[in-house]
Amino acid sequence: MNYKNFPMVPRVVFGRGSFNQLEEIISPKRLNTKAPFIYLVDDVFKGNTWLTSRIPIAYNDKLHFVSADEEPKTSQVDELVEKIILEGSERPSGIIGIGGGTILDLAKAVSIMLTNNGSAADYQGWDLVKNPAVYHVGIPTISGTGAEVSRTTVLTGPDKKLGINSDFTPFDQVVLDPELTKDVPKNQWFYTGMDCYIHCIESLNGSYINAFSQSYGEKAYSLCKEIFVEDNLSKQESQDKLMMASWHGGMSIAYSQVGVAHAMSYGLSYLLGTKHGIGNCIVFDRLEDFYPDGVKLFKEMKQKHEIELPKNICADLSEDDYNTMIDVALSLEPLWENAIGKNWKKKISREKIKALYQLM
Ligand code: NAD
Ligand code: ZN
């Protein structure tokens, strides 16, 4: 057995208002006055001076608003890197991502591609990155994905949706300020929060489970229950706890793996552009056979929070479309092995996956 030796985020600050400490935190990391910090900020915050006025821009620092309407693409990473290189004379002192999983993943990928040649697409896979990334900071503004703590940055490339998984991917610094999540719309709060819940269910019920993953997964699971089922927390407590649930859920899958919902959700995302949180919900809602207890509780939470999932999203698909989604889903072999066990190929068929997609 060869156990994974994986890196963790070396520095993290937690607390409401901790975003105000950003200047103090990053100042020592400034290489010189010509080497800027580059801020990648979700464009939902454009004109939101409550947040933007606290971004400590100095010297040649730059702020780019980036849309989170679509999930990050390798071409988008390449364009951002080119822009940063062309607009500055020196390699940046750091990249700072402020937003949800979409922006956090972009920040991680850009920081890697500033020190590694070629296109981001060349590094989709496991341990292909050669040089350490530029210093990078993650500041989540919505909770659930675990992207703030993970060793991957999920990108859609010309021929696959796959992460850049490497020891250089995790953030050097994370700022967890739950107050930044206060204006997340309810549906999005549920979808991204359920990403965390589904991480827990898939990790805790998978064959890769071990005491490390279980300890984090159980904590995240019980926090999700407090937030989404019991629901007697104040708004602030709920925001604080969901931010920590996301962190623990991310830590849990770091040392285990996700499962069927994620594999099939990648298929939807690749073909239809369905975003991660809502895509996971659409798939998970149909996975009673794989995760009976987890799906039962999911349906209760959905009802309690009056969430209506989109229906019939696969209604007009061709045979080729189904095959594309099934190919993407089945290519994620470790996810199936984790969910179903070593001989998963004997237990799951293309027809079964197609039948599930047809229900969505
Ligand atoms: P997101 O970043 O896509 O954002 C969802 C929506 O919420 C956007 O419209 C965004 O503008 C809005 N939003 C974010 N913060 C807000 C705030 N404070 N107030 C109001 N609106 C706000 O959402 P997400 O679910 O966090 O991220 C999904 C992405 O994360 C996907 O691209 C997925 O692939 C990736 N992901 C990565 C990992 C990883 O380990 N790297 C894990 C899971 C998911
Ligand atoms: Zn996920």
Coordinates of C-alpha atoms in Angstrom, one line a residue, residues 2 9 29 54 80 97 102 132 227 243 263 265 341:
N2 CA 1.3 3.4 -0.9
V9 CA -3.5 24.8 3.0
K29 CA 4.4 38.5 0.3
R54 CA -12.0 46.8 1.3
L80 CA -6.2 35.5 -18.2
G97 CA -9.4 34.9 -5.9
T102 CA -15.6 29.0 -10.1
P132 CA 5.6 25.8 -8.0
I227 CA -28.1 23.9 8.8
M243 CA -18.3 27.6 5.8
A263 CA -19.5 11.2 -12.1
S265 CA -23.0 15.4 -13.0
G341 CA -16.2 -1.4 -5.3

